[in-house]
Short mmCIF file of C-alpha atoms in Angstrom, two decimals:
data_model
loop_
_atom_site.label_atom_id
_atom_site.label_comp_id
_atom_site.label_asym_id
_atom_site.label_seq_id
_atom_site.Cartn_x
_atom_site.Cartn_y
_atom_site.Cartn_z
CA MET A 1 6.78 -18.29 -13.42
CA CYS A 2 10.34 -19.72 -13.14
CA ALA A 3 11.80 -16.53 -14.61
CA TRP A 4 9.85 -14.50 -12.04
CA LEU A 5 11.30 -16.57 -9.19
CA ILE A 6 14.83 -16.11 -10.48
CA ALA A 7 14.26 -12.36 -10.81
CA ILE A 8 13.01 -12.22 -7.22
CA LEU A 9 16.10 -14.06 -5.97
CA LEU A 10 18.45 -11.70 -7.78
CA PHE A 11 16.49 -8.54 -6.82
CA PHE A 12 16.20 -9.38 -3.10
CA THR A 13 19.51 -11.01 -2.32
CA PRO A 14 20.97 -7.78 -0.80
CA VAL A 15 17.80 -7.35 1.30
CA LEU A 16 17.74 -10.93 2.53
CA LEU A 17 21.35 -10.65 3.68
CA HIS A 18 20.02 -8.18 6.30
CA ALA A 19 16.89 -10.17 7.11
CA GLN A 20 17.48 -9.94 10.89
CA SER A 21 16.39 -6.26 10.73
CA LEU A 22 13.41 -6.75 8.45
CA GLN A 23 9.80 -6.09 9.41
CA GLY A 24 7.14 -8.10 7.58
CA TRP A 25 3.95 -6.82 5.93
CA GLY A 26 1.28 -9.07 4.39
CA ILE A 27 -1.32 -7.15 2.30
CA TYR A 28 -4.49 -7.91 0.33
CA PHE A 29 -5.78 -5.19 -1.99
CA GLY A 30 -9.20 -5.91 -3.50
CA ASN A 31 -11.60 -3.95 -5.71
CA THR A 32 -15.05 -5.23 -6.59
CA ALA A 33 -16.86 -3.60 -9.52
CA ILE A 34 -20.58 -2.97 -9.26
CA PRO A 35 -22.31 -3.98 -12.53
CA ASN A 36 -23.80 -1.40 -14.84
CA SER A 37 -22.34 1.52 -12.86
CA LYS A 38 -19.22 3.57 -12.36
CA PHE A 39 -18.94 2.48 -8.74
CA SER A 40 -16.80 -0.18 -7.10
CA ILE A 41 -15.95 -1.27 -3.59
CA HIS A 42 -12.42 -1.14 -2.30
CA HIS A 43 -11.50 -3.73 0.42
CA GLU A 44 -8.11 -4.06 1.99
CA LEU A 45 -6.36 -6.00 4.77
CA GLN A 46 -2.85 -5.36 6.06
CA LEU A 47 -1.02 -7.38 8.67
CA ARG A 48 2.22 -5.87 9.90
CA ASP A 49 4.90 -7.40 12.17
CA TYR A 50 7.94 -5.93 13.92
CA LYS A 51 9.76 -9.09 12.83
CA MET A 52 9.10 -11.20 9.76
CA LEU A 53 6.73 -13.12 12.02
CA GLY A 54 6.19 -13.35 15.75
CA ASP A 55 5.72 -9.81 17.08
CA HIS A 56 2.48 -8.30 15.84
CA GLN A 57 2.66 -4.56 15.09
CA GLN A 58 -0.57 -3.59 13.32
CA THR A 59 -3.77 -4.83 11.70
CA LEU A 60 -5.43 -2.46 9.24
CA LEU A 61 -8.85 -2.93 7.63
CA ARG A 62 -9.92 -0.41 4.98
CA PHE A 63 -13.17 -0.16 2.95
CA GLY A 64 -14.16 2.50 0.44
CA LEU A 65 -16.75 3.38 -2.21
CA GLN A 66 -14.94 4.28 -5.42
CA TYR A 67 -16.33 6.30 -8.34
CA ARG A 68 -14.75 6.20 -11.76
CA ALA A 69 -15.01 9.72 -13.12
CA ASN A 70 -13.39 8.80 -16.42
CA LYS A 71 -10.66 6.47 -17.76
CA ALA A 72 -7.95 8.39 -15.90
CA ILE A 73 -9.57 9.52 -12.60
CA ASN A 74 -11.02 7.55 -9.70
CA VAL A 75 -12.23 9.11 -6.44
CA THR A 76 -12.92 7.23 -3.20
CA MET A 77 -14.39 7.89 0.21
CA GLY A 78 -14.02 5.31 2.92
CA TYR A 79 -13.31 4.08 6.46
CA ALA A 80 -10.34 2.33 8.06
CA TYR A 81 -9.91 0.58 11.36
CA VAL A 82 -6.37 0.25 12.74
CA TYR A 83 -5.30 -1.91 15.73
CA THR A 84 -1.73 -1.34 16.90
CA GLU A 85 0.57 -2.96 19.46
CA ASN A 86 3.91 -1.70 20.79
CA GLU A 87 7.02 -3.73 20.09
CA GLY A 88 7.99 -6.39 22.61
CA SER A 89 6.12 -6.71 25.94
CA PRO A 90 3.93 -5.23 27.29
CA ASN A 91 2.42 -4.52 23.93
CA LEU A 92 -0.11 -1.89 25.25
CA PRO A 93 -2.56 -2.12 22.30
CA PHE A 94 -4.63 0.81 21.07
CA SER A 95 -7.02 1.37 18.17
CA GLU A 96 -7.73 4.09 15.66
CA ASN A 97 -10.68 4.89 13.38
CA ARG A 98 -10.11 6.80 10.13
CA ILE A 99 -12.30 8.49 7.54
CA TYR A 100 -10.47 9.04 4.29
CA GLN A 101 -10.95 10.68 0.87
CA GLU A 102 -8.69 10.18 -2.13
CA ALA A 103 -8.24 10.87 -5.82
CA LEU A 104 -6.24 8.55 -8.10
CA ILE A 105 -5.06 9.82 -11.45
CA GLN A 106 -3.51 7.45 -14.00
CA HIS A 107 -1.65 8.09 -17.20
CA ASN A 108 0.67 6.12 -19.47
CA TRP A 109 3.85 6.95 -21.31
CA ASP A 110 4.70 4.28 -23.87
CA ILE A 111 4.57 1.07 -21.78
CA LEU A 112 5.10 2.83 -18.46
CA ARG A 113 2.03 3.31 -16.17
CA PHE A 114 2.07 6.24 -13.76
CA ARG A 115 -0.41 6.80 -10.96
CA HIS A 116 -0.79 9.77 -8.65
CA ARG A 117 -2.73 9.26 -5.39
CA VAL A 118 -3.74 12.10 -3.10
CA ARG A 119 -5.38 11.00 0.16
CA THR A 120 -6.62 12.97 3.17
CA GLU A 121 -7.43 11.27 6.50
CA GLU A 122 -9.32 12.24 9.60
CA ARG A 123 -7.85 10.09 12.38
CA PHE A 124 -9.83 9.47 15.59
CA MET A 125 -7.15 8.30 18.08
CA ARG A 126 -8.13 7.68 21.66
CA SER A 127 -9.36 11.10 22.80
CA SER A 128 -7.85 13.17 19.99
CA LEU A 129 -8.63 14.02 16.35
CA ARG A 130 -5.74 14.30 13.94
CA GLY A 131 -5.56 15.11 10.23
CA ARG A 132 -3.06 13.92 7.61
CA ALA A 133 -2.49 14.37 3.93
CA ARG A 134 -0.66 11.87 1.72
CA TYR A 135 0.75 11.95 -1.81
CA CYS A 136 2.04 8.85 -3.59
CA LEU A 137 3.59 8.48 -7.02
CA PHE A 138 3.43 4.94 -8.41
CA LEU A 139 5.27 3.59 -11.47
CA ASP A 140 4.69 0.16 -13.02
CA VAL A 141 7.15 -1.10 -15.57
CA PRO A 142 6.23 -4.22 -17.62
CA LEU A 143 9.20 -6.51 -18.02
CA THR A 144 7.82 -9.34 -20.20
CA GLN A 145 4.69 -7.83 -21.80
CA SER A 146 3.69 -4.37 -22.91
CA LYS A 147 0.35 -4.91 -21.10
CA MET A 148 0.25 -6.47 -17.69
CA MET A 149 -1.85 -9.57 -18.30
CA LYS A 150 -1.72 -13.20 -17.09
CA GLY A 151 1.84 -14.47 -17.09
CA GLY A 152 3.40 -11.00 -17.16
CA THR A 153 6.17 -9.81 -14.92
CA TYR A 154 6.59 -6.18 -13.96
CA LEU A 155 8.56 -3.82 -11.74
CA ALA A 156 6.55 -1.80 -9.18
CA LEU A 157 7.97 1.40 -7.69
CA TYR A 158 6.46 4.11 -5.48
CA ASN A 159 7.30 6.89 -3.13
CA GLU A 160 4.76 8.26 -0.57
CA VAL A 161 5.00 11.35 1.60
CA PHE A 162 2.76 11.86 4.70
CA VAL A 163 2.18 15.37 6.14
CA ASN A 164 0.34 16.23 9.37
CA VAL A 165 -2.35 18.82 8.75
CA PHE A 166 -3.52 19.22 12.34
CA ALA A 167 -2.02 17.04 15.04
CA GLY A 168 -1.70 18.92 18.31
CA GLY A 169 1.62 20.52 17.64
CA ALA A 170 3.31 17.60 15.87
CA ASP A 171 5.84 18.31 13.15
CA ALA A 172 4.48 18.80 9.67
CA PHE A 173 6.49 15.86 8.29
CA ASP A 174 4.98 12.53 9.39
CA ARG A 175 6.71 9.84 7.35
CA ASN A 176 8.05 8.72 3.98
CA ARG A 177 7.84 5.35 2.26
CA LEU A 178 10.07 4.33 -0.63
CA TYR A 179 9.28 0.99 -2.28
CA GLY A 180 10.54 -1.28 -5.01
CA GLY A 181 9.21 -4.68 -5.89
CA LEU A 182 8.62 -7.36 -8.50
CA GLY A 183 5.14 -8.38 -9.58
CA TYR A 184 3.69 -11.36 -11.40
CA LYS A 185 0.19 -11.59 -12.95
CA LEU A 186 -1.24 -14.94 -11.84
CA LEU A 187 -4.40 -14.04 -13.79
CA ASP A 188 -5.54 -11.00 -15.72
CA ASN A 189 -7.29 -9.82 -12.57
CA LEU A 190 -4.94 -11.17 -9.90
CA GLY A 191 -1.38 -10.16 -9.27
CA ILE A 192 1.23 -10.86 -6.57
CA GLN A 193 4.13 -8.63 -5.55
CA LEU A 194 7.16 -9.08 -3.38
CA GLY A 195 8.92 -5.87 -2.50
CA TYR A 196 11.21 -3.95 -0.14
CA MET A 197 10.16 -0.72 1.56
CA ARG A 198 12.32 1.77 3.44
CA GLN A 199 10.18 3.80 5.84
CA HIS A 200 11.19 6.97 7.81
CA ILE A 201 8.89 8.17 10.56
CA GLY A 202 9.59 11.64 11.91
CA ASN A 203 13.17 11.91 13.08
CA ASN A 204 13.46 8.21 13.91
CA ALA A 205 15.89 5.89 12.13
CA GLY A 206 14.48 4.27 9.03
CA THR A 207 13.08 0.76 9.09
CA ASN A 208 13.41 -2.04 6.53
CA ASN A 209 10.23 -3.82 5.50
CA LEU A 210 9.54 -6.85 3.29
CA LEU A 211 6.13 -6.69 1.67
CA LEU A 212 4.11 -9.52 0.14
CA SER A 213 0.89 -8.32 -1.45
CA LEU A 214 -2.03 -9.63 -3.54
CA HIS A 215 -3.86 -7.30 -5.95
CA HIS A 216 -7.31 -8.54 -6.90
CA GLN A 217 -9.95 -7.15 -9.25
CA LEU A 218 -13.43 -8.64 -8.90
CA LYS A 219 -16.97 -8.18 -10.29
CA LEU A 220 -20.30 -8.74 -8.55
#
């Protein structure tokens, strides 16, 4: 655990030097396996802030039913509720309902673990319906163990591209997220990550985000 904390300090020192421009995200990713079946339940909570704390940006709740087709492929269909506020005051809150479908494909190369996620979303926003497609490439690199088990430290990287499918004349490119973080396995089924994400939305300037996330595997 001490080595993990030292690695975090070294990895994030350049980021923390610019902390005044950081946005903060706290995330819980959970997956509960249903006994004697290939199904599981995905459950997720994200809390996002325009600052590290103190100016709420967004709350996202996501649930899905996941089916494990084989060792490499999972497919999911689910629902997400998103509550958003504008920066500063007045915050002019609004909400969004989403239906989503995704496929997750995993493969290993030596000790490296690659995952490809393709997700489509139907977004019900106020009085409009929008569609979006997303592709994310994940890479997990074990640093202290060849398999990520209790006590293991790992490097987590991903890049995700969002494309508008139908959005009332909006540009095809929606956003891009580039992430790098360090993870530690508290238990075989529970990991924690601290990471930095650079996000570009449309033609706007990129934002800097510090992410703290829990990754939890459960069984009924």
